[in-house]
């Protein structure tokens, strides 16, 4: 069972492997937000969770690219599941 229900908001850290969400905000430091945006992680972008990593991180897919993000970084990415 997903911790986030349809049309709910939360953080990317709470999205289960295999699910997708849409970024609604970046709630992190300006430097970290800028780096995430450089990777294509911007409000309105759909993100898929591909796999879990050690320490609570995840491998995510954004468009055609995949990135490994720490659990801390994931908690700063606010998302909506529609």
mmCIF file with all atom_site columns, C-alpha atoms in Angstrom:
data_model
loop_
_atom_site.group_PDB
_atom_site.id
_atom_site.type_symbol
_atom_site.label_atom_id
_atom_site.label_alt_id
_atom_site.label_comp_id
_atom_site.label_asym_id
_atom_site.label_entity_id
_atom_site.label_seq_id
_atom_site.pdbx_PDB_ins_code
_atom_site.Cartn_x
_atom_site.Cartn_y
_atom_site.Cartn_z
_atom_site.occupancy
_atom_site.B_iso_or_equiv
_atom_site.pdbx_formal_charge
_atom_site.auth_seq_id
_atom_site.auth_comp_id
_atom_site.auth_asym_id
_atom_site.auth_atom_id
_atom_site.pdbx_PDB_model_num
ATOM 1  C CA . UNK A 1 1  ? 0.000  0.000  0.000   1.00 0.00 ? 1  UNK A CA 1
ATOM 2  C CA . UNK A 1 2  ? 1.320  3.422  -0.941  1.00 0.00 ? 2  UNK A CA 1
ATOM 3  C CA . UNK A 1 3  ? 1.888  5.969  1.814   1.00 0.00 ? 3  UNK A CA 1
ATOM 4  C CA . UNK A 1 4  ? 0.598  8.678  -0.512  1.00 0.00 ? 4  UNK A CA 1
ATOM 5  C CA . UNK A 1 5  ? -2.867 8.328  -1.969  1.00 0.00 ? 5  UNK A CA 1
ATOM 6  C CA . UNK A 1 6  ? -4.040 9.570  -5.333  1.00 0.00 ? 6  UNK A CA 1
ATOM 7  C CA . UNK A 1 7  ? -4.104 13.367 -5.621  1.00 0.00 ? 7  UNK A CA 1
ATOM 8  C CA . UNK A 1 8  ? -2.137 13.653 -2.366  1.00 0.00 ? 8  UNK A CA 1
ATOM 9  C CA . UNK A 1 9  ? 1.053  15.569 -1.734  1.00 0.00 ? 9  UNK A CA 1
ATOM 10 C CA . UNK A 1 10 ? 4.178  14.483 0.111   1.00 0.00 ? 10 UNK A CA 1
ATOM 11 C CA . UNK A 1 11 ? 7.877  14.097 -0.562  1.00 0.00 ? 11 UNK A CA 1
ATOM 12 C CA . UNK A 1 12 ? 9.670  11.991 -3.125  1.00 0.00 ? 12 UNK A CA 1
ATOM 13 C CA . UNK A 1 13 ? 11.093 9.923  -0.235  1.00 0.00 ? 13 UNK A CA 1
ATOM 14 C CA . UNK A 1 14 ? 7.599  8.512  0.413   1.00 0.00 ? 14 UNK A CA 1
ATOM 15 C CA . UNK A 1 15 ? 6.898  7.318  -3.129  1.00 0.00 ? 15 UNK A CA 1
ATOM 16 C CA . UNK A 1 16 ? 7.249  3.525  -3.481  1.00 0.00 ? 16 UNK A CA 1
ATOM 17 C CA . UNK A 1 17 ? 9.507  1.883  -6.054  1.00 0.00 ? 17 UNK A CA 1
ATOM 18 C CA . UNK A 1 18 ? 7.639  1.519  -9.345  1.00 0.00 ? 18 UNK A CA 1
ATOM 19 C CA . UNK A 1 19 ? 5.412  4.563  -8.798  1.00 0.00 ? 19 UNK A CA 1
ATOM 20 C CA . UNK A 1 20 ? 5.604  8.038  -10.330 1.00 0.00 ? 20 UNK A CA 1
ATOM 21 C CA . UNK A 1 21 ? 4.860  11.535 -9.085  1.00 0.00 ? 21 UNK A CA 1
ATOM 22 C CA . UNK A 1 22 ? 4.953  15.132 -10.294 1.00 0.00 ? 22 UNK A CA 1
ATOM 23 C CA . UNK A 1 23 ? 7.279  17.613 -8.602  1.00 0.00 ? 23 UNK A CA 1
ATOM 24 C CA . UNK A 1 24 ? 5.407  20.556 -7.063  1.00 0.00 ? 24 UNK A CA 1
ATOM 25 C CA . UNK A 1 25 ? 8.245  22.306 -5.178  1.00 0.00 ? 25 UNK A CA 1
ATOM 26 C CA . UNK A 1 26 ? 11.872 22.068 -4.098  1.00 0.00 ? 26 UNK A CA 1
ATOM 27 C CA . UNK A 1 27 ? 12.109 22.652 -0.344  1.00 0.00 ? 27 UNK A CA 1
ATOM 28 C CA . UNK A 1 28 ? 15.875 22.717 0.103   1.00 0.00 ? 28 UNK A CA 1
ATOM 29 C CA . UNK A 1 29 ? 18.827 25.104 0.147   1.00 0.00 ? 29 UNK A CA 1
ATOM 30 C CA . UNK A 1 30 ? 19.257 27.430 -2.841  1.00 0.00 ? 30 UNK A CA 1
ATOM 31 C CA . UNK A 1 31 ? 22.449 25.605 -3.852  1.00 0.00 ? 31 UNK A CA 1
ATOM 32 C CA . UNK A 1 32 ? 20.799 22.181 -3.685  1.00 0.00 ? 32 UNK A CA 1
ATOM 33 C CA . UNK A 1 33 ? 17.692 23.455 -5.504  1.00 0.00 ? 33 UNK A CA 1
ATOM 34 C CA . UNK A 1 34 ? 19.862 24.862 -8.291  1.00 0.00 ? 34 UNK A CA 1
ATOM 35 C CA . UNK A 1 35 ? 21.673 21.520 -8.684  1.00 0.00 ? 35 UNK A CA 1
ATOM 36 C CA . UNK A 1 36 ? 18.405 19.583 -8.750  1.00 0.00 ? 36 UNK A CA 1
ATOM 37 C CA . UNK A 1 37 ? 17.064 21.948 -11.412 1.00 0.00 ? 37 UNK A CA 1
ATOM 38 C CA . UNK A 1 38 ? 20.223 21.407 -13.475 1.00 0.00 ? 38 UNK A CA 1
ATOM 39 C CA . UNK A 1 39 ? 19.369 17.696 -13.417 1.00 0.00 ? 39 UNK A CA 1
ATOM 40 C CA . UNK A 1 40 ? 15.865 18.443 -14.721 1.00 0.00 ? 40 UNK A CA 1
ATOM 41 C CA . UNK A 1 41 ? 14.094 18.180 -11.368 1.00 0.00 ? 41 UNK A CA 1
ATOM 42 C CA . UNK A 1 42 ? 11.737 21.151 -11.624 1.00 0.00 ? 42 UNK A CA 1
ATOM 43 C CA . UNK A 1 43 ? 8.130  21.767 -10.627 1.00 0.00 ? 43 UNK A CA 1
ATOM 44 C CA . UNK A 1 44 ? 5.832  20.129 -13.166 1.00 0.00 ? 44 UNK A CA 1
ATOM 45 C CA . UNK A 1 45 ? 8.315  17.376 -14.067 1.00 0.00 ? 45 UNK A CA 1
ATOM 46 C CA . UNK A 1 46 ? 7.182  13.749 -13.748 1.00 0.00 ? 46 UNK A CA 1
ATOM 47 C CA . UNK A 1 47 ? 9.606  11.495 -11.855 1.00 0.00 ? 47 UNK A CA 1
ATOM 48 C CA . UNK A 1 48 ? 9.585  7.690  -11.617 1.00 0.00 ? 48 UNK A CA 1
ATOM 49 C CA . UNK A 1 49 ? 11.102 5.720  -8.738  1.00 0.00 ? 49 UNK A CA 1
ATOM 50 C CA . UNK A 1 50 ? 13.217 2.939  -10.238 1.00 0.00 ? 50 UNK A CA 1
ATOM 51 C CA . UNK A 1 51 ? 14.860 1.268  -7.217  1.00 0.00 ? 51 UNK A CA 1
ATOM 52 C CA . UNK A 1 52 ? 15.875 1.679  -3.588  1.00 0.00 ? 52 UNK A CA 1
ATOM 53 C CA . UNK A 1 53 ? 19.473 2.228  -2.517  1.00 0.00 ? 53 UNK A CA 1
ATOM 54 C CA . UNK A 1 54 ? 21.297 1.793  0.777   1.00 0.00 ? 54 UNK A CA 1
ATOM 55 C CA . UNK A 1 55 ? 20.422 4.316  3.459   1.00 0.00 ? 55 UNK A CA 1
ATOM 56 C CA . UNK A 1 56 ? 16.950 5.089  2.120   1.00 0.00 ? 56 UNK A CA 1
ATOM 57 C CA . UNK A 1 57 ? 18.005 6.658  -1.170  1.00 0.00 ? 57 UNK A CA 1
ATOM 58 C CA . UNK A 1 58 ? 16.392 5.961  -4.518  1.00 0.00 ? 58 UNK A CA 1
ATOM 59 C CA . UNK A 1 59 ? 17.314 5.730  -8.172  1.00 0.00 ? 59 UNK A CA 1
ATOM 60 C CA . UNK A 1 60 ? 14.899 7.985  -10.022 1.00 0.00 ? 60 UNK A CA 1
ATOM 61 C CA . UNK A 1 61 ? 14.126 8.459  -13.690 1.00 0.00 ? 61 UNK A CA 1
ATOM 62 C CA . UNK A 1 62 ? 13.591 11.952 -15.080 1.00 0.00 ? 62 UNK A CA 1
ATOM 63 C CA . UNK A 1 63 ? 12.767 11.989 -18.808 1.00 0.00 ? 63 UNK A CA 1
ATOM 64 C CA . UNK A 1 64 ? 15.454 9.656  -20.239 1.00 0.00 ? 64 UNK A CA 1
ATOM 65 C CA . UNK A 1 65 ? 18.014 10.083 -17.429 1.00 0.00 ? 65 UNK A CA 1
ATOM 66 C CA . UNK A 1 66 ? 18.479 8.178  -14.171 1.00 0.00 ? 66 UNK A CA 1
ATOM 67 C CA . UNK A 1 67 ? 19.953 9.618  -10.973 1.00 0.00 ? 67 UNK A CA 1
ATOM 68 C CA . UNK A 1 68 ? 20.701 8.222  -7.524  1.00 0.00 ? 68 UNK A CA 1
ATOM 69 C CA . UNK A 1 69 ? 19.544 10.599 -4.789  1.00 0.00 ? 69 UNK A CA 1
ATOM 70 C CA . UNK A 1 70 ? 20.062 10.393 -1.044  1.00 0.00 ? 70 UNK A CA 1
ATOM 71 C CA . UNK A 1 71 ? 17.142 10.093 1.356   1.00 0.00 ? 71 UNK A CA 1
ATOM 72 C CA . UNK A 1 72 ? 17.859 13.654 2.521   1.00 0.00 ? 72 UNK A CA 1
ATOM 73 C CA . UNK A 1 73 ? 17.633 15.012 -1.035  1.00 0.00 ? 73 UNK A CA 1
ATOM 74 C CA . UNK A 1 74 ? 14.392 13.086 -1.627  1.00 0.00 ? 74 UNK A CA 1
ATOM 75 C CA . UNK A 1 75 ? 12.794 14.636 1.470   1.00 0.00 ? 75 UNK A CA 1
ATOM 76 C CA . UNK A 1 76 ? 13.357 18.109 -0.002  1.00 0.00 ? 76 UNK A CA 1
ATOM 77 C CA . UNK A 1 77 ? 11.445 17.339 -3.204  1.00 0.00 ? 77 UNK A CA 1
ATOM 78 C CA . UNK A 1 78 ? 7.711  17.928 -2.723  1.00 0.00 ? 78 UNK A CA 1
ATOM 79 C CA . UNK A 1 79 ? 5.511  15.911 -5.065  1.00 0.00 ? 79 UNK A CA 1
ATOM 80 C CA . UNK A 1 80 ? 1.918  15.228 -5.992  1.00 0.00 ? 80 UNK A CA 1
ATOM 81 C CA . UNK A 1 81 ? 0.546  11.850 -7.013  1.00 0.00 ? 81 UNK A CA 1
ATOM 82 C CA . UNK A 1 82 ? -2.253 12.260 -9.533  1.00 0.00 ? 82 UNK A CA 1
#
